[in-house]
PDB file of C-alpha atoms in Angstrom:
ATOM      1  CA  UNK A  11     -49.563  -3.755 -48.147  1.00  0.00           C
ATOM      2  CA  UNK A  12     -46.722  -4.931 -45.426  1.00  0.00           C
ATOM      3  CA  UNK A  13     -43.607  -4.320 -46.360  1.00  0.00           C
ATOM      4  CA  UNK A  14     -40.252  -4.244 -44.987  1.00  0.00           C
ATOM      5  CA  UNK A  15     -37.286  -2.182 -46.839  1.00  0.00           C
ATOM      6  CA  UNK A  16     -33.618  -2.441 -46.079  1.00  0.00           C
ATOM      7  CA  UNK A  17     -30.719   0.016 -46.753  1.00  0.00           C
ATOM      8  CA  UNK A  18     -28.307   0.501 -47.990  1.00  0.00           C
ATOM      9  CA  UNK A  19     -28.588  -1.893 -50.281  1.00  0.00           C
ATOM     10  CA  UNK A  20     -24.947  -2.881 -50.445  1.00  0.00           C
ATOM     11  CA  UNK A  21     -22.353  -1.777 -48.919  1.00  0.00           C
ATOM     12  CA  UNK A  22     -17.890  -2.159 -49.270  1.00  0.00           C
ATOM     13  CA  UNK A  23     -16.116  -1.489 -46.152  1.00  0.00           C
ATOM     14  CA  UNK A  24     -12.566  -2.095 -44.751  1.00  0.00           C
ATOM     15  CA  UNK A  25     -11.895  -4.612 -42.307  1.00  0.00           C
ATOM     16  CA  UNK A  26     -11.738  -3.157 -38.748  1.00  0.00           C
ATOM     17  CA  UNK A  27     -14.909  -0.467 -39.522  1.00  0.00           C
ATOM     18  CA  UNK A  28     -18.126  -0.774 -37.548  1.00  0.00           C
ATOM     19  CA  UNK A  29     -21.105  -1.252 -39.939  1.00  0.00           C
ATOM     20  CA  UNK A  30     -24.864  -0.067 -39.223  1.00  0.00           C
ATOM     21  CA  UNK A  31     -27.781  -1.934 -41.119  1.00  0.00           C
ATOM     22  CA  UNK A  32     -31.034  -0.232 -41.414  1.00  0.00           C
ATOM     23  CA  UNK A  33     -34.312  -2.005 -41.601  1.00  0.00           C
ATOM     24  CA  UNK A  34     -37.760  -0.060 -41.817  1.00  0.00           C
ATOM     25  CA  UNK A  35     -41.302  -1.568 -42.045  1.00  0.00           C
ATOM     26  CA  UNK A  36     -44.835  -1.313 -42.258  1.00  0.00           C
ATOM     27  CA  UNK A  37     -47.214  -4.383 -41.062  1.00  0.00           C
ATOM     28  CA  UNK A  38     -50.269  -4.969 -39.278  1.00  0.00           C
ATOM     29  CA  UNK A  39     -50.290  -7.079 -36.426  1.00  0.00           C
ATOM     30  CA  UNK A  40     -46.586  -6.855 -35.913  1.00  0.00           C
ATOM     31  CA  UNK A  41     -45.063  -9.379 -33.555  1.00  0.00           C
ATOM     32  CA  UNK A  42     -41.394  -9.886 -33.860  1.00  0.00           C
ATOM     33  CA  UNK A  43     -38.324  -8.405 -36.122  1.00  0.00           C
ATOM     34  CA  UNK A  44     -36.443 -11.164 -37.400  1.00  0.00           C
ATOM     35  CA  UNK A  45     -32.044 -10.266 -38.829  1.00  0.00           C
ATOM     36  CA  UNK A  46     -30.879 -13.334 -40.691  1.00  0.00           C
ATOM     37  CA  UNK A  47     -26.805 -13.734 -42.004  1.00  0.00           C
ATOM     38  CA  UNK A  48     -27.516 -15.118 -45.937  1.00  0.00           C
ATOM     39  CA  UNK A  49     -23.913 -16.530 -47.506  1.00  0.00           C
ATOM     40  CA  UNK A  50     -24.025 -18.575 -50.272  1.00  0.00           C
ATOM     41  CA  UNK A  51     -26.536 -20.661 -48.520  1.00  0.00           C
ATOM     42  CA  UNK A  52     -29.272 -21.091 -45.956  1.00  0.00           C
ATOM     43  CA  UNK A  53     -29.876 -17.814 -44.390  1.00  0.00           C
ATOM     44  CA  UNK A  54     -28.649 -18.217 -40.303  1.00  0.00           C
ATOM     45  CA  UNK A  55     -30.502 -17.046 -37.580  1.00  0.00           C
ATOM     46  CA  UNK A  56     -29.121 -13.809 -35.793  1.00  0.00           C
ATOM     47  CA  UNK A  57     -31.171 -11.468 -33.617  1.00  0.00           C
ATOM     48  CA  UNK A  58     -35.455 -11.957 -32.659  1.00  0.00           C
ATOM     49  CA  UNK A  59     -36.226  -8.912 -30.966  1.00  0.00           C
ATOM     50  CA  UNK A  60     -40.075  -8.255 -29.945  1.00  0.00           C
ATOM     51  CA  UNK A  61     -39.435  -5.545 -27.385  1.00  0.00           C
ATOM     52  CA  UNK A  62     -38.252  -1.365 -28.150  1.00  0.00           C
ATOM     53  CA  UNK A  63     -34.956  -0.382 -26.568  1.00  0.00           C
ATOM     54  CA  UNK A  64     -33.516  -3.805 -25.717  1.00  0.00           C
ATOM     55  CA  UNK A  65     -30.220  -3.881 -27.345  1.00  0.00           C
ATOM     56  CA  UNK A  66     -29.421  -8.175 -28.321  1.00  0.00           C
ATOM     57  CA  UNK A  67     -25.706  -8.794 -28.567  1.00  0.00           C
ATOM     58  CA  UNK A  68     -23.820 -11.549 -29.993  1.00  0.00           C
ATOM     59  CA  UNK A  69     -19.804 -11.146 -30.206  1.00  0.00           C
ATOM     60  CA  UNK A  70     -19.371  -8.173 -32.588  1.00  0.00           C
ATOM     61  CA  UNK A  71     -23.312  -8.093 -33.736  1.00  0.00           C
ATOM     62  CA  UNK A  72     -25.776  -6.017 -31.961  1.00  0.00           C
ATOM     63  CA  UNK A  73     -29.378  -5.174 -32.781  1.00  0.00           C
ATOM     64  CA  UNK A  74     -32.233  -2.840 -31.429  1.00  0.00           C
ATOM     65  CA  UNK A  75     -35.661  -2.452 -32.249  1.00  0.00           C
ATOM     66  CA  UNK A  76     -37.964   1.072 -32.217  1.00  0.00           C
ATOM     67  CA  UNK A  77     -41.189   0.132 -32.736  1.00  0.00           C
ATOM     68  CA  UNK A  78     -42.579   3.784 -32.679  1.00  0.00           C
ATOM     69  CA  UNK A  79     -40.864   4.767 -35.535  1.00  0.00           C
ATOM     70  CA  UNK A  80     -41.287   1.123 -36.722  1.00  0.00           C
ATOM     71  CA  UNK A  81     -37.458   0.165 -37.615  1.00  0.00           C
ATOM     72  CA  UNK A  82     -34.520  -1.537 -36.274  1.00  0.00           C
ATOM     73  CA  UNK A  83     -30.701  -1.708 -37.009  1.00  0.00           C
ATOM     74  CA  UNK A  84     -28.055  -4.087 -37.188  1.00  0.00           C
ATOM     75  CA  UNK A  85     -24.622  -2.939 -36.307  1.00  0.00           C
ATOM     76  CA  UNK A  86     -21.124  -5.025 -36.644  1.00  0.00           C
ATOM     77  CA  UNK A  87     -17.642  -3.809 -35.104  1.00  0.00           C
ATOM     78  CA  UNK A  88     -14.697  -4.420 -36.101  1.00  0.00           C
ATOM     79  CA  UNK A  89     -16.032  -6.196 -39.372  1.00  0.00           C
ATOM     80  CA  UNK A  90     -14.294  -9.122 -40.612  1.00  0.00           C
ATOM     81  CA  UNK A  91     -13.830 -10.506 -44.135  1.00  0.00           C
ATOM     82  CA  UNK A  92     -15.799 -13.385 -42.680  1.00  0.00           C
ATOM     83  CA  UNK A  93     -18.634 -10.796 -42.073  1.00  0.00           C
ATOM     84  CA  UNK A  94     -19.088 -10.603 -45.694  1.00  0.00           C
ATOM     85  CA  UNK A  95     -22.904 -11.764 -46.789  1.00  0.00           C
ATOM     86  CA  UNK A  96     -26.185 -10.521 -47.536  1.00  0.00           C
ATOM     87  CA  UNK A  97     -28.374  -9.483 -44.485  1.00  0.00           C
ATOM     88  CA  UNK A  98     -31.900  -9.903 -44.118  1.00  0.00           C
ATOM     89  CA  UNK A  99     -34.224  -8.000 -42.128  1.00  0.00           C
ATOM     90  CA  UNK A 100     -38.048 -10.014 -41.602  1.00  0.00           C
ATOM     91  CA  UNK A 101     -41.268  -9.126 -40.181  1.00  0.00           C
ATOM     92  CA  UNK A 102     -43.385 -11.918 -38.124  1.00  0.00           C
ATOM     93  CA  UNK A 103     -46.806  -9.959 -38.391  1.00  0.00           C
ATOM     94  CA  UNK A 104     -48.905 -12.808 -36.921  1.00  0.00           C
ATOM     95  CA  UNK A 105     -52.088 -13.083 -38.523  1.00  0.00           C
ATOM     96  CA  UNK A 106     -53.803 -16.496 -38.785  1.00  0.00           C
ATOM     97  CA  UNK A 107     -50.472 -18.182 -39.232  1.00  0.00           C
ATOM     98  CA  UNK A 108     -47.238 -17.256 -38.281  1.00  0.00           C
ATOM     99  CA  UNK A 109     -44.680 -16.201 -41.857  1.00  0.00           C
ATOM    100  CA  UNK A 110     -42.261 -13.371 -41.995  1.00  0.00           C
ATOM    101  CA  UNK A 111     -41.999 -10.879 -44.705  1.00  0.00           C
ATOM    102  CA  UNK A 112     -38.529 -10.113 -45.744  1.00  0.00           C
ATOM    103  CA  UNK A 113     -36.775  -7.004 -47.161  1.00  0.00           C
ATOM    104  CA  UNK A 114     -34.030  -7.547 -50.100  1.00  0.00           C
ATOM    105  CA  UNK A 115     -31.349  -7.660 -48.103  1.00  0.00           C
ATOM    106  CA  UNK A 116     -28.004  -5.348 -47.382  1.00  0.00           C
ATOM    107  CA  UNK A 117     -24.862  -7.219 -49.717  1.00  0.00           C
ATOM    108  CA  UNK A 118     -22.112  -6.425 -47.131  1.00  0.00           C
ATOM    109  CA  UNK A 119     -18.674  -6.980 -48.666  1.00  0.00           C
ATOM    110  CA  UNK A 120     -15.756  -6.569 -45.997  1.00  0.00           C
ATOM    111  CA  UNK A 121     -12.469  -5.829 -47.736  1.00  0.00           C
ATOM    112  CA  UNK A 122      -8.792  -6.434 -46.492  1.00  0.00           C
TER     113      UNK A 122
ATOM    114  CA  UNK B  20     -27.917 -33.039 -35.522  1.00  0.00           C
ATOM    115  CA  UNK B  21     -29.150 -32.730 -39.038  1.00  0.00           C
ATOM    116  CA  UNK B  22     -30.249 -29.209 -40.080  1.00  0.00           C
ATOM    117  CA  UNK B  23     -33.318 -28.680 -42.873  1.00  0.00           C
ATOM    118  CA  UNK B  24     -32.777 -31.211 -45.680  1.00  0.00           C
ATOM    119  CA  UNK B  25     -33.699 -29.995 -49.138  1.00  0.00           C
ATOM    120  CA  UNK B  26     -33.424 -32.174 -52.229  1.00  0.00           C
ATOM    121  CA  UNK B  27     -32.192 -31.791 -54.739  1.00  0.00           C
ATOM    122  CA  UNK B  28     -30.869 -28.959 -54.583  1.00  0.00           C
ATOM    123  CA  UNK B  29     -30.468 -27.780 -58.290  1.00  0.00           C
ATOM    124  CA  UNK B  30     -33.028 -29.045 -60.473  1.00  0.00           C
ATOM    125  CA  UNK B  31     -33.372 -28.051 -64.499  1.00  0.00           C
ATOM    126  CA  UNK B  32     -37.034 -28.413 -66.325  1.00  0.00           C
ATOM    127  CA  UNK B  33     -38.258 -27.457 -69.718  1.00  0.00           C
ATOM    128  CA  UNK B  34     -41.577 -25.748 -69.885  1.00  0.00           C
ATOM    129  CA  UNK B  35     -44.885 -27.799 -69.000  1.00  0.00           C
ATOM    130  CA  UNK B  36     -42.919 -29.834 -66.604  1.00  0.00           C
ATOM    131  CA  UNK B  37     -43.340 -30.739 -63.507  1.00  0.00           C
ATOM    132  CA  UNK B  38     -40.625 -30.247 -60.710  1.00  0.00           C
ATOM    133  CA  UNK B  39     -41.108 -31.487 -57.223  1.00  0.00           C
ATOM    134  CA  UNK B  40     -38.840 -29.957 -54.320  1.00  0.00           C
ATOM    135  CA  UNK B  41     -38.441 -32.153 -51.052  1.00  0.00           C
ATOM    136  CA  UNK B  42     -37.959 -30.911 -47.734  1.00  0.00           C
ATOM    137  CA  UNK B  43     -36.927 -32.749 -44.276  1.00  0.00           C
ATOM    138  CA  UNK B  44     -37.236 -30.650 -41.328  1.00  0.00           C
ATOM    139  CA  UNK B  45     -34.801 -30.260 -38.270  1.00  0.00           C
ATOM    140  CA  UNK B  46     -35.160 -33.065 -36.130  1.00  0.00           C
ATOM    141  CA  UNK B  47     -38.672 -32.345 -33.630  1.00  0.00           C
ATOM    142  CA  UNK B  48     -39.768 -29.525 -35.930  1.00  0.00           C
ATOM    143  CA  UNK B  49     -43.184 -29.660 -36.889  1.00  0.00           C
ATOM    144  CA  UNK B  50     -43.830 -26.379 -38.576  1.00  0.00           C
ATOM    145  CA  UNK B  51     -42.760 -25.779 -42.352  1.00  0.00           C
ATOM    146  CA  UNK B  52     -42.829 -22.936 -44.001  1.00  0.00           C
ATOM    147  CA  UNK B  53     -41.979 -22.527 -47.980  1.00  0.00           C
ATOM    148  CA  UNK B  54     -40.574 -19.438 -49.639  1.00  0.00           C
ATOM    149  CA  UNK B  55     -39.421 -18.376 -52.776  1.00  0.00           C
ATOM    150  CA  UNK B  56     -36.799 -16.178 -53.472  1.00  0.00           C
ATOM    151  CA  UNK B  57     -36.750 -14.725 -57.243  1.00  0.00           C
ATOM    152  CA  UNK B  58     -33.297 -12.968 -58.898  1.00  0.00           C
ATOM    153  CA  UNK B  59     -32.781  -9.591 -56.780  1.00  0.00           C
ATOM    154  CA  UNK B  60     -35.455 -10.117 -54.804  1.00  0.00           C
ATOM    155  CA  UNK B  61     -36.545 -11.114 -51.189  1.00  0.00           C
ATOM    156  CA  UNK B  62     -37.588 -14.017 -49.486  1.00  0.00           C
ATOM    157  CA  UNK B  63     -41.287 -14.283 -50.197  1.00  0.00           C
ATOM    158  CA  UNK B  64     -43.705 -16.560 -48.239  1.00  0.00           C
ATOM    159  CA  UNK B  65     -45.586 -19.264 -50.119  1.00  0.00           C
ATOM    160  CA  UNK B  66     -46.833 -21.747 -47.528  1.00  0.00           C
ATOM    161  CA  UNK B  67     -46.815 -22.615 -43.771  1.00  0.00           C
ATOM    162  CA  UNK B  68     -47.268 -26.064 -43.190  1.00  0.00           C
ATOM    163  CA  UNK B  69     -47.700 -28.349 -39.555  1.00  0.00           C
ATOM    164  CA  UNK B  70     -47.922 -31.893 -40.060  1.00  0.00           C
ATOM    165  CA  UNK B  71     -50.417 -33.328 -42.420  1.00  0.00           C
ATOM    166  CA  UNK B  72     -51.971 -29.697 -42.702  1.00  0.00           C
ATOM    167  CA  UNK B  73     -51.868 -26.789 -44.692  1.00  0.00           C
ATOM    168  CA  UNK B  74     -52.149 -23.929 -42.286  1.00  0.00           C
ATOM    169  CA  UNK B  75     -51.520 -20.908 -44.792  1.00  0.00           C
ATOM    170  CA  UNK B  76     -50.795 -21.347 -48.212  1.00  0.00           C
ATOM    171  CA  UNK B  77     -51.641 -17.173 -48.634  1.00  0.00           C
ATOM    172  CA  UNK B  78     -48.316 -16.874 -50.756  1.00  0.00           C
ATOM    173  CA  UNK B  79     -48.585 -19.479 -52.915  1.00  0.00           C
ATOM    174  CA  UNK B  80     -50.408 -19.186 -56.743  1.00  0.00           C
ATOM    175  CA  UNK B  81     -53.282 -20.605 -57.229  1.00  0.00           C
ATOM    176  CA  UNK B  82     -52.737 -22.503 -59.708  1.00  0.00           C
ATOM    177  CA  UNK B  83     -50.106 -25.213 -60.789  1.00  0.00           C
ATOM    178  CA  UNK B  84     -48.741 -24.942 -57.013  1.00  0.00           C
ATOM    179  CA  UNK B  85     -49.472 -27.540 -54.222  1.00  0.00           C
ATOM    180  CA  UNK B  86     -47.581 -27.917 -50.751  1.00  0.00           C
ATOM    181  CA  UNK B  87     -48.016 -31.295 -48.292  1.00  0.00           C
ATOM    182  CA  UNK B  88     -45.961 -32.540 -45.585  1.00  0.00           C
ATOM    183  CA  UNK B  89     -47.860 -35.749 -44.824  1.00  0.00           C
ATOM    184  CA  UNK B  90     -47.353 -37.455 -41.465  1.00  0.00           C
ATOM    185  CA  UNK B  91     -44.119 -39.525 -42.500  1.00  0.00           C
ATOM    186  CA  UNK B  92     -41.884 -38.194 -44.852  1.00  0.00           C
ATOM    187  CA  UNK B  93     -40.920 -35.177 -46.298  1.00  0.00           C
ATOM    188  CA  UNK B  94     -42.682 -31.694 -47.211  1.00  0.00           C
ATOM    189  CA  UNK B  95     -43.130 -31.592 -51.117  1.00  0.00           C
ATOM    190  CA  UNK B  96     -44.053 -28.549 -53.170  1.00  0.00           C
ATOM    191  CA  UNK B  97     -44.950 -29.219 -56.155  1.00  0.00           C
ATOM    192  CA  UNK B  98     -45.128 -27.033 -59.546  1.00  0.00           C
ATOM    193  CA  UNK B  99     -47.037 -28.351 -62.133  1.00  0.00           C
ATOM    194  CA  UNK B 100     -46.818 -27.317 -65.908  1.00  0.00           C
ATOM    195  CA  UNK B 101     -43.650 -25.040 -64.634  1.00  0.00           C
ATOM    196  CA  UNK B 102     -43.029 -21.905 -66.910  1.00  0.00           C
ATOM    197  CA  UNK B 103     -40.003 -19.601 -67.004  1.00  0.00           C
ATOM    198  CA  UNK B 104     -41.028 -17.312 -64.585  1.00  0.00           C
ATOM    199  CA  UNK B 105     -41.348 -20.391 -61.785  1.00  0.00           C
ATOM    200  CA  UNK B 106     -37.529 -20.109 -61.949  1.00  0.00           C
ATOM    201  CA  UNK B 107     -36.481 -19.512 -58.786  1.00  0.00           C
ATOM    202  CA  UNK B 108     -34.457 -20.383 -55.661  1.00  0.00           C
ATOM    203  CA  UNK B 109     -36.916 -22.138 -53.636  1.00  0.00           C
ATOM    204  CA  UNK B 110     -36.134 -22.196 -49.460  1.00  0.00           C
ATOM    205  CA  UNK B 111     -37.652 -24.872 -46.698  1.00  0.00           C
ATOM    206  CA  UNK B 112     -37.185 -23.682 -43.512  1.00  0.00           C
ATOM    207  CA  UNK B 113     -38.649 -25.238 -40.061  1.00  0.00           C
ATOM    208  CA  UNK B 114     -39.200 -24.481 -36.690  1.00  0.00           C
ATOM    209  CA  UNK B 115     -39.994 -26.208 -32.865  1.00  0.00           C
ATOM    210  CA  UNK B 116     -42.971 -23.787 -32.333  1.00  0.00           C
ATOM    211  CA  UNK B 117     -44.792 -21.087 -34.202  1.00  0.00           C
ATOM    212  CA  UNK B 118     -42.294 -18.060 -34.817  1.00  0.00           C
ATOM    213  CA  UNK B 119     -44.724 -15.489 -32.937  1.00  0.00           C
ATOM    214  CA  UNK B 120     -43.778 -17.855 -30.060  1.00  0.00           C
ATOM    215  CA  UNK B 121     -40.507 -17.131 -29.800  1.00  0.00           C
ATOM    216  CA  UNK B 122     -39.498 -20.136 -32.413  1.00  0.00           C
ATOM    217  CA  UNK B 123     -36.452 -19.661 -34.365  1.00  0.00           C
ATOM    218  CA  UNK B 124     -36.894 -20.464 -38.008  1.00  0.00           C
ATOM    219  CA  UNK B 125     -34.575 -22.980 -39.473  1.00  0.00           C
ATOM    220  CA  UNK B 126     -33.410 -22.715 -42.995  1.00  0.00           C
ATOM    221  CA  UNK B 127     -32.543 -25.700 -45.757  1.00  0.00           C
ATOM    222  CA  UNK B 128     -29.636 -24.431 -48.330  1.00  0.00           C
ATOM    223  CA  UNK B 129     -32.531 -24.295 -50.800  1.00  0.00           C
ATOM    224  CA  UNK B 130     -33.298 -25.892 -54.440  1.00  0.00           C
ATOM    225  CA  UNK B 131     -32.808 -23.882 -57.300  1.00  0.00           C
ATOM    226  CA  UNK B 132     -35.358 -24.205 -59.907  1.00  0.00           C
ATOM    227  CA  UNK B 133     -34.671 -24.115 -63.587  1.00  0.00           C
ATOM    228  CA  UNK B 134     -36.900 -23.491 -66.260  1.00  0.00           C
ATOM    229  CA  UNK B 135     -35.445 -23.667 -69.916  1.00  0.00           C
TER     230      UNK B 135
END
C-alpha cells in the first residue's frame, strides 16, 4: 500500500531556530514530491521537486529530495511566528490519473 | 484572480441526508481533484475530475458518493443518505495541467461536513 509518513509530528520552537521537516514514502510509480503550508485554510503550494539532490529555495524555505532512500525534507531558518502551520508532505505516484497521497502533516508552532 | 471557490463552506446534516459540496475551479483550470480530510488525519484522494469526465474516482466509496463537473458550472460531490462517519472536511483543489506534468495543484478553503 503507498504511503507517505511525516515526522515529527509536531513540533514548538523559538523564533529565530532553523526547523527540519522529514517526509518518508513508499509508492509505485513515483513521479513528483509535493510540500504544502496548511493554516487554518487551503493548504498553499510550496516546493514540487521530481529530481534527487536539487535543493528548491524560496526565502527562508528550502527542500531536497533523495529518491534512493525514498524521502525528502523541508527546512525553515530563522522561523517566524508567521511560520506557524501544519505541513504537508504528498506523493504524485502517477498511475492512470494523476492524485497525490498525503502524510498527516508536521503542526509547527513558532513561539516568541 | 479568483482562487478555488468552495461553497458553502460549513454545512450541518442529520443522518439520511443528503449534502451537496460545490466547487469552482481557478480560472483556466480544467482538472479537479476531491479529497477528504477526516479529524487527525491526512488529505485522502476521492476523485480526479477533467471537464464533463470522471477520470479516477479510485478514492471515493462506492456507494452513496457521486462526483461531476459538467461542462458549465461547478464540480459537485454529492453524499447521499450521509452518516456520521461522512463527517469530514471536504477539499476541491484544481490545476492548469495534470500534476505529473509539472501542474501545481490549487486548493479551495474547503467545506466542512456535519453529520448530527
Amino acid at each position: 500500500e503507498d504511503k507517505v509518513v511525516q515526522s515529527p509530528l509536531s513540533l514548538v520552537v523559538h523564533e529565530g531556530d532553523t526547523v527540519t521537516l522529514n517526509c518518508s514514502y513508499e509508492v509505485t510509480n513515483f513521479r513528483s514530491l509535493l510540500w504544502y503550508k496548511q493554516e487554518k485554510k487551503a493548504p498553499t503550494f510550496l516546493f514540487m521537486l521530481t529530481s534527487s539532490g536539487i535543493e528548491k529555495k524560496s526565502g527562508r524555505l528550502s527542500s531536497i529530495l533523495d529518491k534512493k532512500e525514498l524521502f525528502s525534507i523541508l527546512n525553515i531558518t530563522a522561523t517566524q511566528t508567521g511560520d506557524s502551520a501544519i505541513y504537508l508532505c504528498a506523493v504524485d505516484y502517477g498511475g492512470t490519473a494523476s492524485k497525490l497521497t498525503f502524510g498527516t502533516g508536521t503542526r509547527l508552532q513558532v513561539t516568541l | 484572480n479568483a482562487g478555488v471557490m468552495q461553497n458553502p463552506r460549513h454545512l450541518v446534516r442529520r443522518r439520511g441526508q443528503e449534502a451537496r459540496l460545490r466547487c469552482s475551479p481557478m480560472k483556466g483550470h480544467s482538472h479537479v481533484y476531491w479529497y477528504r480530510q477526516l479529524p487527525e488525519e491526512g488529505l485522502k484522494f476521492m476523485v480526479y475530475l477533467q471537464k464533463e469526465n470522471i477520470i479516477d474516482e479510485s478514492g471515493m466509496p462506492k456507494e452513496r458518493f457521486s462526483a461531476e463537473f459538467p461542462k458549465e458550472g461547478p464540480s459537485i460531490l454529492r453524499i447521499q443518505q450521509v452518516v456520521r462517519g461522512d463527517s469530514a472536511a471536504y477539499f476541491c483543489a484544481s490545476s492548469l495541467a495534470a500534476i505529473g506534468n509539472t501542474g501545481e495543484l490549487f486548493f479551495g478553503e474547503g467545506s466542512r461536513l456535519t453529520v448530527l
